[in-house]
């Protein structure tokens, strides 16, 4: 078995209601994954590979659990020799900025030119993804292309 990437859903809570959301359990529970459960999971993964694989934190939106818990999770991933990234909608800017030093990368799905421009200042750690929703226009796509 080859493992090159792991997804961990930290919570199904989200601060948006995107029609294209992949989390079919979104907003069905306010529970947050326990750090002990993540550690047991990482131990099991480490037993099967010595590679530095990528751990992607997903949700709902992971940023809703707060920077303190996210930083704990990132530090735990790094302690086991894994890279830690997060995928978020970018609304909780303060939480995301607090987490930047602790994450290898943060993927943000943007919906507007203003969001693209805002996150540009953090381009060394932020990977911007353009939302492919019904509001996508040629001008927005062109602005995104110019950003990347």
CSV table of N, CA and C in Angstrom, one decimal:
chain,number,residue,atom,x,y,z
A,1,UNK,N,0.8,-1.2,0.0
A,1,UNK,CA,0.0,0.0,0.0
A,1,UNK,C,0.9,1.2,0.0
A,2,UNK,N,0.6,2.2,-0.9
A,2,UNK,CA,1.3,3.4,-1.0
A,2,UNK,C,0.4,4.6,-0.5
A,3,UNK,N,0.9,5.2,0.5
A,3,UNK,CA,0.1,6.4,1.0
A,3,UNK,C,0.9,7.6,0.7
A,4,UNK,N,0.3,8.6,0.0
A,4,UNK,CA,1.0,9.8,-0.3
A,4,UNK,C,0.3,11.1,0.2
A,5,UNK,N,-0.9,10.9,0.7
A,5,UNK,CA,-1.7,12.0,1.1
A,5,UNK,C,-2.8,11.5,2.0
A,6,UNK,N,-3.1,12.3,3.1
A,6,UNK,CA,-4.1,11.9,4.1
A,6,UNK,C,-5.0,13.2,4.3
A,7,UNK,N,-6.3,13.0,4.3
A,7,UNK,CA,-7.3,14.0,4.6
A,7,UNK,C,-7.8,13.7,6.0
A,8,UNK,N,-7.9,14.8,6.8
A,8,UNK,CA,-8.6,14.7,8.1
A,8,UNK,C,-9.6,15.8,8.2
A,9,UNK,N,-10.9,15.3,8.4
A,9,UNK,CA,-12.0,16.3,8.6
A,9,UNK,C,-12.0,16.6,10.1
A,10,UNK,N,-11.6,17.9,10.4
A,10,UNK,CA,-11.5,18.3,11.8
A,10,UNK,C,-12.9,18.7,12.4
A,11,UNK,N,-13.8,19.1,11.5
A,11,UNK,CA,-15.2,19.5,11.9
A,11,UNK,C,-16.0,19.6,10.7
A,12,UNK,N,-17.3,19.4,10.9
A,12,UNK,CA,-18.3,19.6,9.8
A,12,UNK,C,-18.9,21.0,9.8
A,13,UNK,N,-18.5,21.8,10.8
A,13,UNK,CA,-19.0,23.2,10.9
A,13,UNK,C,-18.4,24.0,9.8
A,14,UNK,N,-19.2,25.0,9.4
A,14,UNK,CA,-18.8,25.9,8.3
A,14,UNK,C,-19.5,27.2,8.5
A,15,UNK,N,-18.8,28.3,8.1
A,15,UNK,CA,-19.4,29.6,8.1
A,15,UNK,C,-19.9,30.1,6.8
A,16,UNK,N,-20.1,29.2,5.9
A,16,UNK,CA,-20.6,29.5,4.5
A,16,UNK,C,-21.7,28.4,4.2
A,17,UNK,N,-22.3,28.6,3.0
A,17,UNK,CA,-23.2,27.6,2.6
A,17,UNK,C,-23.1,27.4,1.0
A,18,UNK,N,-21.9,27.0,0.6
A,18,UNK,CA,-21.6,26.9,-0.8
A,18,UNK,C,-22.3,25.7,-1.4
A,19,UNK,N,-22.9,26.0,-2.6
A,19,UNK,CA,-23.6,24.9,-3.3
A,19,UNK,C,-22.7,23.8,-3.8
A,20,UNK,N,-21.4,24.1,-4.0
A,20,UNK,CA,-20.5,23.2,-4.6
A,20,UNK,C,-19.7,22.5,-3.5
A,21,UNK,N,-20.0,22.6,-2.2
A,21,UNK,CA,-19.3,22.0,-1.1
A,21,UNK,C,-19.2,20.5,-1.2
A,22,UNK,N,-18.1,19.9,-1.0
A,22,UNK,CA,-17.9,18.5,-1.1
A,22,UNK,C,-18.2,17.8,0.2
A,23,UNK,N,-18.4,18.5,1.3
A,23,UNK,CA,-18.7,17.9,2.6
A,23,UNK,C,-20.2,17.7,2.7
A,24,UNK,N,-20.7,16.5,2.4
A,24,UNK,CA,-22.1,16.2,2.4
A,24,UNK,C,-22.7,16.1,3.8
A,25,UNK,N,-21.8,16.2,4.9
A,25,UNK,CA,-22.2,16.2,6.2
A,25,UNK,C,-22.1,17.6,6.9
A,26,UNK,N,-21.9,18.6,6.0
A,26,UNK,CA,-21.7,19.9,6.5
A,26,UNK,C,-22.8,20.4,7.4
A,27,UNK,N,-22.4,20.9,8.5
A,27,UNK,CA,-23.3,21.5,9.5
A,27,UNK,C,-24.3,20.4,10.2
A,28,UNK,N,-23.9,19.2,10.1
A,28,UNK,CA,-24.7,18.1,10.8
A,28,UNK,C,-24.2,17.9,12.2
A,29,UNK,N,-23.0,18.4,12.5
A,29,UNK,CA,-22.5,18.2,13.9
A,29,UNK,C,-21.6,19.3,14.2
A,30,UNK,N,-21.6,19.7,15.5
A,30,UNK,CA,-20.7,20.7,15.9
A,30,UNK,C,-19.4,20.1,16.7
A,31,UNK,N,-19.3,18.8,16.6
A,31,UNK,CA,-18.2,18.2,17.2
A,31,UNK,C,-16.9,18.5,16.5
A,32,UNK,N,-15.8,18.6,17.2
A,32,UNK,CA,-14.4,18.8,16.7
A,32,UNK,C,-13.6,17.6,17.0
A,33,UNK,N,-12.9,17.1,16.1
A,33,UNK,CA,-12.0,16.0,16.3
A,33,UNK,C,-11.1,16.2,17.4
A,34,UNK,N,-10.9,15.1,18.2
A,34,UNK,CA,-10.1,15.2,19.4
A,34,UNK,C,-8.6,15.0,19.0
A,35,UNK,N,-7.8,15.7,19.7
A,35,UNK,CA,-6.3,15.7,19.4
A,35,UNK,C,-5.8,14.2,19.7
A,36,UNK,N,-6.3,13.6,20.7
A,36,UNK,CA,-5.9,12.2,21.0
A,36,UNK,C,-6.3,11.3,19.8
A,37,UNK,N,-7.4,11.5,19.2
A,37,UNK,CA,-7.8,10.7,18.0
A,37,UNK,C,-6.9,10.9,16.8
A,38,UNK,N,-6.5,12.2,16.6
A,38,UNK,CA,-5.6,12.5,15.5
A,38,UNK,C,-4.2,11.8,15.8
A,39,UNK,N,-3.8,11.9,17.0
A,39,UNK,CA,-2.5,11.3,17.4
A,39,UNK,C,-2.5,9.8,17.1
A,40,UNK,N,-3.5,9.1,17.6
A,40,UNK,CA,-3.6,7.7,17.3
A,40,UNK,C,-3.6,7.4,15.8
A,41,UNK,N,-4.3,8.2,15.1
A,41,UNK,CA,-4.4,8.0,13.6
A,41,UNK,C,-3.0,8.2,13.0
A,42,UNK,N,-2.3,9.3,13.4
A,42,UNK,CA,-0.9,9.6,12.9
A,42,UNK,C,0.0,8.4,13.2
A,43,UNK,N,-0.1,7.9,14.4
A,43,UNK,CA,0.7,6.8,14.8
A,43,UNK,C,0.5,5.6,13.9
A,44,UNK,N,-0.7,5.3,13.6
A,44,UNK,CA,-1.0,4.2,12.7
A,44,UNK,C,-0.4,4.4,11.3
A,45,UNK,N,-0.6,5.6,10.8
A,45,UNK,CA,0.0,6.0,9.5
A,45,UNK,C,1.5,5.8,9.5
A,46,UNK,N,2.1,6.3,10.6
A,46,UNK,CA,3.6,6.3,10.7
A,46,UNK,C,4.1,4.8,10.7
A,47,UNK,N,3.3,3.9,11.3
A,47,UNK,CA,3.6,2.5,11.3
A,47,UNK,C,3.7,1.9,9.9
A,48,UNK,N,3.0,2.5,8.9
A,48,UNK,CA,3.0,2.0,7.5
A,48,UNK,C,3.8,2.7,6.5
A,49,UNK,N,4.4,3.8,6.9
A,49,UNK,CA,5.2,4.6,6.0
A,49,UNK,C,6.3,5.4,6.7
A,50,UNK,N,7.4,5.6,6.1
A,50,UNK,CA,8.4,6.4,6.7
A,50,UNK,C,8.5,7.7,5.9
A,51,UNK,N,7.6,7.9,4.9
A,51,UNK,CA,7.7,9.1,4.1
A,51,UNK,C,7.0,10.3,4.8
A,52,UNK,N,7.5,11.5,4.3
A,52,UNK,CA,6.9,12.7,4.8
A,52,UNK,C,5.7,13.0,3.9
A,53,UNK,N,4.5,12.5,4.3
A,53,UNK,CA,3.3,12.7,3.5
A,53,UNK,C,2.6,14.0,3.9
A,54,UNK,N,1.7,14.4,3.1
A,54,UNK,CA,0.9,15.6,3.3
A,54,UNK,C,-0.4,15.2,4.1
A,55,UNK,N,-0.6,15.9,5.2
A,55,UNK,CA,-1.9,15.8,5.9
A,55,UNK,C,-2.7,17.0,5.6
A,56,UNK,N,-3.9,16.9,5.0
A,56,UNK,CA,-4.7,18.0,4.6
A,56,UNK,C,-5.9,18.1,5.6
A,57,UNK,N,-6.0,19.2,6.3
A,57,UNK,CA,-7.1,19.4,7.2
A,57,UNK,C,-8.3,20.0,6.4
A,58,UNK,N,-9.5,19.4,6.5
A,58,UNK,CA,-10.7,19.8,5.8
A,58,UNK,C,-11.8,20.0,6.8
A,59,UNK,N,-13.0,20.3,6.2
A,59,UNK,CA,-14.2,20.4,7.0
A,59,UNK,C,-15.4,20.2,6.1
A,60,UNK,N,-16.4,20.8,6.5
A,60,UNK,CA,-16.8,22.1,6.8
A,60,UNK,C,-15.7,23.0,6.5
A,61,UNK,N,-15.4,23.9,7.4
A,61,UNK,CA,-14.2,24.7,7.3
A,61,UNK,C,-13.3,24.6,8.5
A,62,UNK,N,-12.1,24.2,8.4
A,62,UNK,CA,-11.2,24.0,9.6
A,62,UNK,C,-11.0,25.2,10.4
A,63,UNK,N,-11.0,26.4,9.8
A,63,UNK,CA,-10.7,27.6,10.5
A,63,UNK,C,-11.7,27.9,11.6
A,64,UNK,N,-12.9,27.3,11.5
A,64,UNK,CA,-13.9,27.6,12.6
A,64,UNK,C,-13.6,27.0,13.9
A,65,UNK,N,-12.6,26.1,14.0
A,65,UNK,CA,-12.2,25.5,15.3
A,65,UNK,C,-11.2,26.4,16.0
A,66,UNK,N,-10.7,27.4,15.3
A,66,UNK,CA,-9.8,28.4,16.0
A,66,UNK,C,-8.3,28.0,15.8
A,67,UNK,N,-7.5,29.1,15.9
A,67,UNK,CA,-6.1,28.9,15.7
A,67,UNK,C,-5.4,28.1,16.7
A,68,UNK,N,-5.8,28.1,18.0
A,68,UNK,CA,-5.2,27.4,19.0
A,68,UNK,C,-5.2,25.9,18.7
A,69,UNK,N,-6.4,25.4,18.4
A,69,UNK,CA,-6.6,23.9,18.1
A,69,UNK,C,-5.9,23.6,16.8
A,70,UNK,N,-6.0,24.4,15.8
A,70,UNK,CA,-5.3,24.2,14.5
A,70,UNK,C,-3.8,24.1,14.7
A,71,UNK,N,-3.2,25.0,15.4
A,71,UNK,CA,-1.8,25.0,15.7
A,71,UNK,C,-1.4,23.7,16.4
A,72,UNK,N,-2.2,23.3,17.4
A,72,UNK,CA,-1.9,22.0,18.1
A,72,UNK,C,-1.9,20.8,17.1
A,73,UNK,N,-2.8,20.8,16.1
A,73,UNK,CA,-2.9,19.7,15.2
A,73,UNK,C,-1.7,19.8,14.2
A,74,UNK,N,-1.3,21.0,13.8
A,74,UNK,CA,-0.2,21.2,12.9
A,74,UNK,C,1.1,20.7,13.6
A,75,UNK,N,1.3,21.1,14.8
A,75,UNK,CA,2.5,20.7,15.6
A,75,UNK,C,2.5,19.2,15.7
A,76,UNK,N,1.4,18.6,16.0
A,76,UNK,CA,1.3,17.1,16.1
A,76,UNK,C,1.7,16.4,14.8
A,77,UNK,N,1.2,16.9,13.7
A,77,UNK,CA,1.6,16.4,12.4
A,77,UNK,C,3.1,16.5,12.1
A,78,UNK,N,3.6,17.6,12.5
A,78,UNK,CA,5.1,17.8,12.3
A,78,UNK,C,5.9,16.9,13.2
A,79,UNK,N,5.4,16.7,14.4
A,79,UNK,CA,6.1,15.8,15.4
A,79,UNK,C,6.2,14.4,14.9
A,80,UNK,N,5.2,14.0,14.0
A,80,UNK,CA,5.3,12.7,13.4
A,80,UNK,C,6.0,12.7,12.1
A,81,UNK,N,6.5,13.8,11.7
A,81,UNK,CA,7.3,13.9,10.4
A,81,UNK,C,6.4,14.1,9.2
A,82,UNK,N,5.2,14.6,9.3
A,82,UNK,CA,4.3,14.9,8.2
A,82,UNK,C,4.2,16.4,7.9
A,83,UNK,N,3.9,16.7,6.7
A,83,UNK,CA,3.6,18.1,6.3
A,83,UNK,C,2.1,18.3,6.7
A,84,UNK,N,1.8,19.5,7.0
A,84,UNK,CA,0.4,19.8,7.4
A,84,UNK,C,-0.1,21.0,6.6
A,85,UNK,N,-1.2,20.8,5.9
A,85,UNK,CA,-1.8,21.9,5.1
A,85,UNK,C,-3.3,21.9,5.5
A,86,UNK,N,-3.9,23.0,5.1
A,86,UNK,CA,-5.4,23.2,5.4
A,86,UNK,C,-6.0,23.8,4.2
A,87,UNK,N,-7.3,23.4,4.0
A,87,UNK,CA,-8.1,24.0,3.0
A,87,UNK,C,-9.3,24.7,3.6
A,88,UNK,N,-9.4,26.0,3.3
A,88,UNK,CA,-10.4,26.9,4.0
A,88,UNK,C,-11.0,27.9,3.0
A,89,UNK,N,-12.1,28.5,3.4
A,89,UNK,CA,-12.8,29.5,2.6
A,89,UNK,C,-12.2,30.9,2.8
A,90,UNK,N,-11.3,31.0,3.8
A,90,UNK,CA,-10.6,32.3,4.0
A,90,UNK,C,-11.4,33.4,4.7
A,91,UNK,N,-12.6,33.1,5.2
A,91,UNK,CA,-13.3,34.2,5.8
A,91,UNK,C,-12.7,34.6,7.2
A,92,UNK,N,-12.2,33.6,7.9
A,92,UNK,CA,-11.6,33.9,9.3
A,92,UNK,C,-10.2,34.3,9.1
A,93,UNK,N,-9.9,35.5,8.6
A,93,UNK,CA,-8.6,35.9,8.2
A,93,UNK,C,-7.6,35.9,9.4
A,94,UNK,N,-8.1,36.4,10.6
A,94,UNK,CA,-7.2,36.4,11.8
A,94,UNK,C,-6.7,35.0,12.1
A,95,UNK,N,-7.6,34.0,12.1
A,95,UNK,CA,-7.3,32.7,12.5
A,95,UNK,C,-6.2,32.1,11.5
A,96,UNK,N,-6.5,32.4,10.2
A,96,UNK,CA,-5.6,31.9,9.1
A,96,UNK,C,-4.2,32.5,9.3
A,97,UNK,N,-4.2,33.8,9.5
A,97,UNK,CA,-2.9,34.5,9.6
A,97,UNK,C,-2.1,34.0,10.9
A,98,UNK,N,-2.8,33.8,12.0
A,98,UNK,CA,-2.2,33.2,13.2
A,98,UNK,C,-1.6,31.8,12.9
A,99,UNK,N,-2.2,31.1,12.0
A,99,UNK,CA,-1.8,29.7,11.7
A,99,UNK,C,-0.6,29.6,10.7
A,100,UNK,N,-0.4,30.7,9.9
A,100,UNK,CA,0.6,30.6,8.8
A,100,UNK,C,1.9,30.1,9.2
A,101,UNK,N,2.5,30.5,10.3
A,101,UNK,CA,3.9,30.0,10.7
A,101,UNK,C,3.9,28.5,11.0
A,102,UNK,N,2.8,27.9,11.3
A,102,UNK,CA,2.7,26.5,11.7
A,102,UNK,C,2.4,25.5,10.6
A,103,UNK,N,1.8,26.1,9.5
A,103,UNK,CA,1.4,25.2,8.4
A,103,UNK,C,2.4,25.3,7.3
A,104,UNK,N,2.5,24.2,6.6
A,104,UNK,CA,3.4,24.2,5.4
A,104,UNK,C,2.7,24.9,4.2
A,105,UNK,N,1.4,24.9,4.2
A,105,UNK,CA,0.7,25.6,3.1
A,105,UNK,C,-0.8,25.7,3.6
A,106,UNK,N,-1.5,26.7,3.1
A,106,UNK,CA,-2.9,26.9,3.4
A,106,UNK,C,-3.6,27.2,2.0
A,107,UNK,N,-4.6,26.4,1.7
A,107,UNK,CA,-5.3,26.5,0.4
A,107,UNK,C,-6.6,27.3,0.8
A,108,UNK,N,-6.8,28.4,0.0
A,108,UNK,CA,-7.9,29.3,0.3
A,108,UNK,C,-8.7,29.4,-1.0
A,109,UNK,N,-10.0,29.0,-0.9
A,109,UNK,CA,-10.9,29.2,-2.1
A,109,UNK,C,-11.5,30.6,-2.0
A,110,UNK,N,-11.2,31.3,-3.1
A,110,UNK,CA,-11.7,32.7,-3.1
A,110,UNK,C,-12.9,32.9,-4.0
A,111,UNK,N,-13.6,33.9,-3.7
A,111,UNK,CA,-14.9,34.2,-4.5
A,111,UNK,C,-14.8,35.6,-5.2
A,112,UNK,N,-13.8,36.4,-4.9
A,112,UNK,CA,-13.9,37.8,-5.4
A,112,UNK,C,-12.5,38.3,-5.7
A,113,UNK,N,-12.4,39.3,-6.5
A,113,UNK,CA,-11.1,40.0,-6.8
A,113,UNK,C,-10.5,40.5,-5.5
A,114,UNK,N,-11.3,41.1,-4.6
A,114,UNK,CA,-10.8,41.6,-3.4
A,114,UNK,C,-10.1,40.5,-2.5
A,115,UNK,N,-10.7,39.3,-2.5
A,115,UNK,CA,-10.1,38.2,-1.8
A,115,UNK,C,-8.7,37.8,-2.4
A,116,UNK,N,-8.7,37.8,-3.7
A,116,UNK,CA,-7.5,37.4,-4.4
A,116,UNK,C,-6.4,38.5,-4.0
A,117,UNK,N,-6.7,39.7,-4.1
A,117,UNK,CA,-5.8,40.8,-3.8
A,117,UNK,C,-5.3,40.7,-2.3
A,118,UNK,N,-6.2,40.5,-1.4
A,118,UNK,CA,-5.9,40.4,0.0
A,118,UNK,C,-4.9,39.3,0.3
A,119,UNK,N,-5.1,38.1,-0.2
A,119,UNK,CA,-4.2,37.0,0.1
A,119,UNK,C,-2.9,37.0,-0.7
A,120,UNK,N,-2.8,37.9,-1.7
A,120,UNK,CA,-1.6,38.0,-2.5
A,120,UNK,C,-0.4,38.3,-1.6
A,121,UNK,N,-0.5,39.0,-0.5
A,121,UNK,CA,0.6,39.4,0.4
A,121,UNK,C,1.2,38.2,1.1
A,122,UNK,N,0.5,37.1,1.1
A,122,UNK,CA,0.9,35.9,1.8
A,122,UNK,C,1.3,34.8,0.8
A,123,UNK,N,1.6,35.1,-0.4
A,123,UNK,CA,1.7,34.1,-1.5
A,123,UNK,C,2.8,33.0,-1.2
A,124,UNK,N,3.7,33.3,-0.3
A,124,UNK,CA,4.7,32.3,0.0
A,124,UNK,C,4.1,31.1,0.8
A,125,UNK,N,3.0,31.3,1.5
A,125,UNK,CA,2.4,30.2,2.2
A,125,UNK,C,1.0,29.9,1.8
A,126,UNK,N,0.4,30.8,1.0
A,126,UNK,CA,-1.0,30.6,0.7
A,126,UNK,C,-1.2,30.2,-0.8
A,127,UNK,N,-2.0,29.1,-1.0
A,127,UNK,CA,-2.3,28.7,-2.3
A,127,UNK,C,-3.8,29.1,-2.6
A,128,UNK,N,-4.0,30.0,-3.5
A,128,UNK,CA,-5.3,30.5,-3.8
A,128,UNK,C,-6.0,29.6,-4.8
A,129,UNK,N,-7.2,29.2,-4.5
A,129,UNK,CA,-8.0,28.5,-5.5
A,129,UNK,C,-9.2,29.3,-5.8
A,130,UNK,N,-9.6,29.4,-7.1
A,130,UNK,CA,-10.7,30.2,-7.5
A,130,UNK,C,-12.0,29.3,-7.5
A,131,UNK,N,-13.0,29.8,-6.8
A,131,UNK,CA,-14.3,29.1,-6.7
A,131,UNK,C,-14.9,29.1,-8.1
A,132,UNK,N,-15.2,27.9,-8.5
A,132,UNK,CA,-15.9,27.7,-9.8
A,132,UNK,C,-17.4,27.7,-9.7
A,133,UNK,N,-17.9,28.7,-9.1
A,133,UNK,CA,-19.4,28.7,-8.9
A,133,UNK,C,-20.1,29.6,-9.9
A,134,UNK,N,-21.4,29.8,-9.8
A,134,UNK,CA,-22.1,30.5,-10.8
A,134,UNK,C,-21.8,31.9,-11.0
A,135,UNK,N,-21.0,32.5,-10.0
A,135,UNK,CA,-20.6,33.9,-10.1
A,135,UNK,C,-19.3,34.1,-10.8
A,136,UNK,N,-18.7,33.0,-11.3
A,136,UNK,CA,-17.4,33.1,-12.0
A,136,UNK,C,-17.6,33.8,-13.4
A,137,UNK,N,-16.9,34.8,-13.6
A,137,UNK,CA,-16.9,35.6,-14.8
A,137,UNK,C,-15.6,35.6,-15.5
A,138,UNK,N,-15.6,35.9,-16.8
A,138,UNK,CA,-14.3,36.0,-17.5
A,138,UNK,C,-13.4,37.0,-16.8
A,139,UNK,N,-13.9,38.2,-16.4
A,139,UNK,CA,-13.0,39.2,-15.7
A,139,UNK,C,-12.4,38.6,-14.4
A,140,UNK,N,-13.2,37.9,-13.7
A,140,UNK,CA,-12.7,37.3,-12.4
A,140,UNK,C,-11.6,36.3,-12.7
A,141,UNK,N,-11.8,35.5,-13.7
A,141,UNK,CA,-10.9,34.5,-14.1
A,141,UNK,C,-9.6,35.2,-14.6
A,142,UNK,N,-9.7,36.2,-15.4
A,142,UNK,CA,-8.5,36.9,-15.8
A,142,UNK,C,-7.7,37.5,-14.7
A,143,UNK,N,-8.4,38.1,-13.7
A,143,UNK,CA,-7.8,38.7,-12.5
A,143,UNK,C,-7.0,37.6,-11.8
A,144,UNK,N,-7.6,36.4,-11.6
A,144,UNK,CA,-7.0,35.2,-11.0
A,144,UNK,C,-5.7,34.8,-11.7
A,145,UNK,N,-5.8,34.7,-13.0
A,145,UNK,CA,-4.7,34.4,-13.9
A,145,UNK,C,-3.5,35.4,-13.7
A,146,UNK,N,-3.9,36.6,-13.6
A,146,UNK,CA,-2.8,37.6,-13.4
A,146,UNK,C,-2.2,37.5,-12.0
A,147,UNK,N,-3.0,37.0,-11.0
A,147,UNK,CA,-2.4,36.8,-9.7
A,147,UNK,C,-1.4,35.7,-9.7
A,148,UNK,N,-1.8,34.6,-10.4
A,148,UNK,CA,-1.0,33.4,-10.4
A,148,UNK,C,0.1,33.5,-11.4
